[in-house]
C-alpha positions as a LaTeX table, in Angstrom:
\begin{tabular}{lrrr}
\hline
Residue & $x$ (\AA) & $y$ (\AA) & $z$ (\AA) \\
\hline
Met1 & 6.57 & $-20.79$ & 10.32 \\
Gly2 & 6.25 & $-17.92$ & 12.67 \\
His3 & 9.96 & $-17.29$ & 12.66 \\
Ala4 & 10.03 & $-17.34$ & 8.70 \\
Met5 & 7.04 & $-14.73$ & 8.91 \\
Met6 & 9.02 & $-12.57$ & 11.39 \\
Asp7 & 12.12 & $-12.63$ & 9.11 \\
Lys8 & 10.02 & $-11.70$ & 5.98 \\
Phe9 & 8.22 & $-8.83$ & 8.06 \\
Asn10 & 11.66 & $-7.46$ & 9.10 \\
Lys11 & 13.01 & $-7.68$ & 5.67 \\
Tyr12 & 10.59 & $-5.25$ & 4.23 \\
Trp13 & 9.57 & $-3.05$ & 7.36 \\
Glu14 & 13.21 & $-2.76$ & 9.14 \\
Glu15 & 13.68 & 0.49 & 7.53 \\
Pro16 & 10.95 & 3.12 & 7.32 \\
Asn17 & 9.08 & 3.51 & 4.25 \\
Asn18 & 8.64 & 7.14 & 3.56 \\
Val19 & 5.77 & 6.30 & 0.85 \\
Met20 & 3.77 & 5.22 & 3.95 \\
Val21 & 4.64 & 8.04 & 5.96 \\
Leu22 & 3.66 & 10.35 & 2.75 \\
Ala23 & 0.25 & 8.58 & 2.69 \\
Thr24 & $-0.42$ & 9.22 & 6.40 \\
Phe25 & 0.75 & 12.98 & 5.82 \\
Leu26 & $-1.69$ & 13.32 & 2.81 \\
Asp27 & $-4.62$ & 12.50 & 5.53 \\
Pro28 & $-5.82$ & 15.88 & 6.63 \\
Arg29 & $-6.45$ & 14.13 & 9.97 \\
Tyr30 & $-2.97$ & 13.52 & 10.64 \\
Lys31 & $-0.63$ & 15.95 & 8.60 \\
Met32 & 2.77 & 16.76 & 9.90 \\
Lys33 & 1.79 & 16.71 & 13.14 \\
Tyr34 & 0.97 & 13.06 & 13.60 \\
Val35 & 4.19 & 12.10 & 11.75 \\
Asp36 & 6.00 & 14.19 & 14.33 \\
Trp37 & 4.25 & 12.54 & 17.13 \\
Phe38 & 4.57 & 8.85 & 15.72 \\
Phe39 & 8.42 & 9.09 & 15.17 \\
Gly40 & 8.41 & 10.19 & 18.66 \\
Gln41 & 6.80 & 7.00 & 19.82 \\
Ile42 & 8.97 & 4.56 & 17.78 \\
Tyr43 & 12.19 & 6.22 & 17.93 \\
Asp44 & 14.45 & 7.97 & 20.43 \\
Glu45 & 14.69 & 11.55 & 20.30 \\
Asp46 & 17.70 & 12.04 & 17.95 \\
Lys47 & 16.56 & 9.34 & 15.63 \\
Ala48 & 13.21 & 10.54 & 15.57 \\
Glu49 & 14.53 & 14.01 & 14.46 \\
Thr50 & 16.77 & 12.45 & 11.98 \\
Glu51 & 13.78 & 10.74 & 10.36 \\
Leu52 & 11.63 & 13.68 & 10.51 \\
Ser53 & 14.36 & 15.96 & 8.83 \\
Ala54 & 14.84 & 13.23 & 5.94 \\
Phe55 & 11.12 & 13.04 & 5.47 \\
Lys56 & 10.40 & 16.90 & 5.17 \\
Lys57 & 13.40 & 17.12 & 2.47 \\
Asp58 & 11.86 & 14.10 & 0.64 \\
Leu59 & 8.43 & 15.70 & 0.96 \\
Asp60 & 9.83 & 18.92 & $-0.50$ \\
Lys61 & 11.65 & 17.54 & $-3.43$ \\
Leu62 & 8.41 & 15.44 & $-4.11$ \\
Tyr63 & 6.13 & 18.67 & $-4.04$ \\
Glu64 & 8.46 & 20.55 & $-6.31$ \\
Lys65 & 8.51 & 17.72 & $-8.75$ \\
Phe66 & 4.78 & 17.72 & $-8.93$ \\
Asp67 & 4.56 & 21.22 & $-8.82$ \\
Ser68 & 6.69 & 21.73 & $-11.85$ \\
Gln69 & 4.72 & 19.19 & $-13.71$ \\
Lys70 & 1.67 & 20.96 & $-12.83$ \\
Arg71 & 2.85 & 24.33 & $-14.22$ \\
Gln72 & 4.31 & 22.70 & $-17.42$ \\
Ala73 & 0.88 & 21.34 & $-18.09$ \\
Glu74 & $-0.71$ & 24.80 & $-17.78$ \\
Pro75 & $-1.57$ & 26.59 & $-20.73$ \\
Gln76 & 1.44 & 29.12 & $-21.12$ \\
Cys77 & $-0.99$ & 32.06 & $-21.72$ \\
Lys78 & 1.12 & 34.71 & $-20.10$ \\
Asn79 & 4.00 & 33.67 & $-22.21$ \\
Thr80 & 2.26 & 33.56 & $-25.55$ \\
Cys81 & $-0.49$ & 36.37 & $-25.09$ \\
Asn82 & $-0.41$ & 39.07 & $-27.52$ \\
Thr83 & 2.46 & 41.39 & $-26.40$ \\
Ser84 & 2.17 & 44.00 & $-29.12$ \\
Thr85 & 3.17 & 47.51 & $-28.67$ \\
Ser86 & $-0.48$ & 48.28 & $-27.66$ \\
Met87 & 0.06 & 46.69 & $-24.32$ \\
Pro88 & 1.40 & 49.26 & $-21.56$ \\
Pro89 & 5.19 & 48.53 & $-20.59$ \\
Ala90 & 4.11 & 48.69 & $-17.08$ \\
Asp91 & 1.70 & 45.55 & $-17.84$ \\
Ser92 & 4.20 & 43.71 & $-19.63$ \\
Glu93 & 6.50 & 44.23 & $-16.50$ \\
Phe94 & 3.62 & 42.88 & $-14.23$ \\
Leu95 & 3.43 & 39.76 & $-16.21$ \\
Ser96 & 7.13 & 39.04 & $-15.78$ \\
Phe97 & 6.88 & 39.63 & $-12.12$ \\
Leu98 & 4.00 & 37.27 & $-11.70$ \\
Ser99 & 5.83 & 34.58 & $-13.57$ \\
Ser100 & 8.88 & 35.10 & $-11.65$ \\
Thr101 & 6.75 & 34.66 & $-8.10$ \\
Ser102 & 4.68 & 31.83 & $-9.21$ \\
Thr103 & 6.72 & 29.45 & $-7.65$ \\
Lys104 & 6.93 & 31.22 & $-4.37$ \\
Arg105 & 3.27 & 31.40 & $-4.38$ \\
Ser106 & 2.67 & 27.80 & $-5.13$ \\
Lys107 & 5.05 & 26.60 & $-2.41$ \\
Ser108 & 2.68 & 28.16 & 0.04 \\
Glu109 & 0.22 & 25.46 & $-0.68$ \\
Leu110 & 2.15 & 23.01 & 0.85 \\
Arg111 & 2.68 & 25.44 & 3.95 \\
Asn112 & $-0.92$ & 26.30 & 3.91 \\
Tyr113 & $-1.97$ & 22.57 & 4.03 \\
Met114 & 0.15 & 22.05 & 6.99 \\
Asp115 & $-1.07$ & 25.28 & 8.92 \\
Asp116 & $-4.51$ & 24.48 & 8.50 \\
Ala117 & $-6.11$ & 22.92 & 11.47 \\
Asn118 & $-6.55$ & 19.02 & 11.50 \\
Glu119 & $-9.79$ & 17.64 & 10.34 \\
Gly120 & $-11.61$ & 15.78 & 13.23 \\
Met121 & $-11.14$ & 12.12 & 13.91 \\
Val122 & $-14.61$ & 10.94 & 12.67 \\
Ala123 & $-15.38$ & 7.50 & 11.90 \\
Thr124 & $-17.43$ & 8.29 & 8.83 \\
Phe125 & $-14.75$ & 10.46 & 7.34 \\
Asn126 & $-14.17$ & 9.93 & 3.64 \\
Leu127 & $-10.37$ & 10.56 & 2.73 \\
Leu128 & $-10.63$ & 10.51 & $-0.97$ \\
Glu129 & $-13.98$ & 12.55 & $-1.05$ \\
Trp130 & $-12.36$ & 15.19 & 0.94 \\
Trp131 & $-9.45$ & 15.58 & $-1.50$ \\
Lys132 & $-12.11$ & 15.78 & $-4.28$ \\
Val133 & $-13.69$ & 18.63 & $-2.64$ \\
Asn134 & $-10.34$ & 20.40 & $-1.79$ \\
Ala135 & $-8.61$ & 19.72 & $-5.16$ \\
Leu136 & $-9.10$ & 23.53 & $-6.21$ \\
Arg137 & $-7.77$ & 24.64 & $-2.92$ \\
Tyr138 & $-4.82$ & 22.37 & $-3.02$ \\
Pro139 & $-4.28$ & 21.42 & $-6.66$ \\
Val140 & $-0.63$ & 20.24 & $-6.18$ \\
Leu141 & $-1.32$ & 18.28 & $-3.13$ \\
Ala142 & $-4.49$ & 16.90 & $-4.67$ \\
Asn143 & $-2.33$ & 15.31 & $-7.45$ \\
Met144 & 0.09 & 13.78 & $-4.74$ \\
Ala145 & $-2.95$ & 12.39 & $-3.03$ \\
Arg146 & $-4.18$ & 11.01 & $-6.39$ \\
Arg147 & $-0.80$ & 9.26 & $-6.84$ \\
Phe148 & 0.00 & 8.08 & $-3.46$ \\
Leu149 & $-3.26$ & 7.05 & $-1.78$ \\
Thr150 & $-4.01$ & 4.45 & $-4.22$ \\
Ile151 & $-1.00$ & 2.36 & $-3.43$ \\
Pro152 & $-1.69$ & $-0.77$ & $-1.82$ \\
Ala153 & $-0.55$ & $-1.63$ & 1.85 \\
Ser154 & 1.54 & $-4.43$ & 0.56 \\
Ser155 & 3.15 & $-5.14$ & $-3.02$ \\
Val156 & 3.04 & $-8.88$ & $-2.52$ \\
Ser157 & 0.02 & $-11.04$ & $-1.09$ \\
Ser158 & 0.64 & $-12.17$ & 2.11 \\
Glu159 & $-0.48$ & $-15.69$ & 1.03 \\
Ser160 & 2.19 & $-15.67$ & $-1.42$ \\
Ser161 & 4.85 & $-15.08$ & 1.11 \\
Phe162 & 3.65 & $-17.26$ & 4.00 \\
Ser163 & 1.34 & $-19.97$ & 2.43 \\
Thr164 & 3.26 & $-23.35$ & 1.68 \\
Gly165 & 0.57 & $-24.36$ & $-0.90$ \\
Gly166 & 1.01 & $-21.88$ & $-3.55$ \\
Arg167 & $-0.94$ & $-18.91$ & $-4.59$ \\
Ile168 & $-4.55$ & $-18.64$ & $-3.58$ \\
Leu169 & $-5.76$ & $-15.38$ & $-4.90$ \\
Asp170 & $-5.76$ & $-14.64$ & $-8.46$ \\
Asp171 & $-7.45$ & $-12.12$ & $-10.65$ \\
Tyr172 & $-11.11$ & $-14.16$ & $-10.36$ \\
Arg173 & $-10.66$ & $-14.33$ & $-6.62$ \\
Ser174 & $-8.75$ & $-11.10$ & $-5.82$ \\
Ser175 & $-12.27$ & $-9.51$ & $-4.52$ \\
Leu176 & $-13.07$ & $-12.32$ & $-2.31$ \\
Lys177 & $-13.59$ & $-10.97$ & 1.60 \\
Pro178 & $-11.09$ & $-12.22$ & 4.06 \\
Tyr179 & $-13.29$ & $-14.42$ & 6.03 \\
Met180 & $-14.11$ & $-16.19$ & 2.71 \\
Val181 & $-10.40$ & $-16.56$ & 1.71 \\
Glu182 & $-9.90$ & $-18.07$ & 5.21 \\
Ala183 & $-12.88$ & $-20.36$ & 4.89 \\
Leu184 & $-11.41$ & $-21.62$ & 1.57 \\
Val185 & $-7.94$ & $-22.36$ & 2.63 \\
Cys186 & $-9.10$ & $-24.09$ & 5.92 \\
Gly187 & $-11.62$ & $-26.08$ & 3.95 \\
Gly188 & $-8.87$ & $-27.00$ & 1.32 \\
Ser189 & $-6.68$ & $-27.90$ & 4.08 \\
Tyr190 & $-9.14$ & $-30.21$ & 5.57 \\
Ile191 & $-10.15$ & $-32.00$ & 2.51 \\
Lys192 & $-6.32$ & $-32.51$ & 1.42 \\
Gly193 & $-5.81$ & $-33.89$ & 5.07 \\
Ala194 & $-9.24$ & $-36.16$ & 4.71 \\
His195 & $-7.78$ & $-37.39$ & 1.51 \\
Lys196 & $-4.49$ & $-38.50$ & 3.00 \\
Asp197 & $-6.07$ & $-40.47$ & 5.56 \\
Leu198 & $-8.75$ & $-41.96$ & 3.15 \\
Asn199 & $-5.71$ & $-43.06$ & 0.93 \\
Val200 & $-4.00$ & $-44.70$ & 3.98 \\
Leu201 & $-7.30$ & $-46.71$ & 4.72 \\
Val202 & $-7.62$ & $-47.78$ & 1.23 \\
Glu203 & $-3.87$ & $-48.81$ & 1.36 \\
Glu204 & $-4.65$ & $-51.05$ & 4.38 \\
Asp205 & $-7.82$ & $-52.43$ & 2.83 \\
Asp206 & $-5.77$ & $-53.31$ & $-0.34$ \\
Glu207 & $-3.10$ & $-54.98$ & 1.92 \\
Glu208 & $-5.78$ & $-56.96$ & 3.76 \\
Glu209 & $-7.50$ & $-58.19$ & 0.40 \\
Asp210 & $-3.91$ & $-59.35$ & $-0.69$ \\
Val211 & $-3.38$ & $-61.28$ & 2.07 \\
Glu212 & $-6.54$ & $-62.85$ & 1.75 \\
Lys213 & $-5.92$ & $-63.95$ & $-1.76$ \\
Val214 & $-2.70$ & $-65.50$ & $-0.95$ \\
Lys215 & $-3.08$ & $-69.21$ & $-1.80$ \\
Leu216 & $-1.45$ & $-71.57$ & 1.01 \\
Pro217 & $-0.22$ & $-74.80$ & 0.29 \\
Lys218 & $-2.97$ & $-77.63$ & 0.52 \\
Ser219 & $-1.03$ & $-79.27$ & 3.21 \\
Val220 & $-0.87$ & $-75.99$ & 5.30 \\
Ala221 & $-4.23$ & $-75.06$ & 4.85 \\
Asp222 & $-5.65$ & $-78.85$ & 6.07 \\
Cys223 & $-3.53$ & $-78.35$ & 9.17 \\
Asn224 & $-5.67$ & $-77.77$ & 12.46 \\
Tyr225 & $-3.84$ & $-75.78$ & 15.23 \\
\hline
\end{tabular}
């Protein structure tokens, strides 16, 4: 059973999952500094540099995607505002300048987040509350946090992968505490084992009763040994 669990674990975790790394990056207590440090702990120097570079590229692409979605969702007032002849040419040119520099200005949000000091390692720190408070400061990253910090740690329940007795958790029992699930699993196993032992005893009793019910010939029954 242990080897099967390890094979299953290696199947899903042998290669780094950048989604999990991104969730760590979006924790203001860790950010990129923790990712850089942790890669150095689990990889050699060359491998750590390669993985960190790959993650940064994925992060930039993902950030640009969320930033583009945000800009498309914003009211395009500057493109639809009244641009009649009453507007001075200088103002019109300035609006065009703002439009062309909006992407560069937005990209600084990611850089500012990484450059800002990490939050303290406080036991009572509430990650989701922090992003709620700082949503106006980091609007694009806040949308990313809303998306990626809600991903469960595992897409398949552990009992479904490793249990030989079938699924234990369902829609009605998914809110049970871990210790209660353990109690139910162990209790069910003990009960099933007790039933097996009881069935063996019943079968033995039935065999004894069958032997007692066997009618011996009168000549054999009258024999004295």
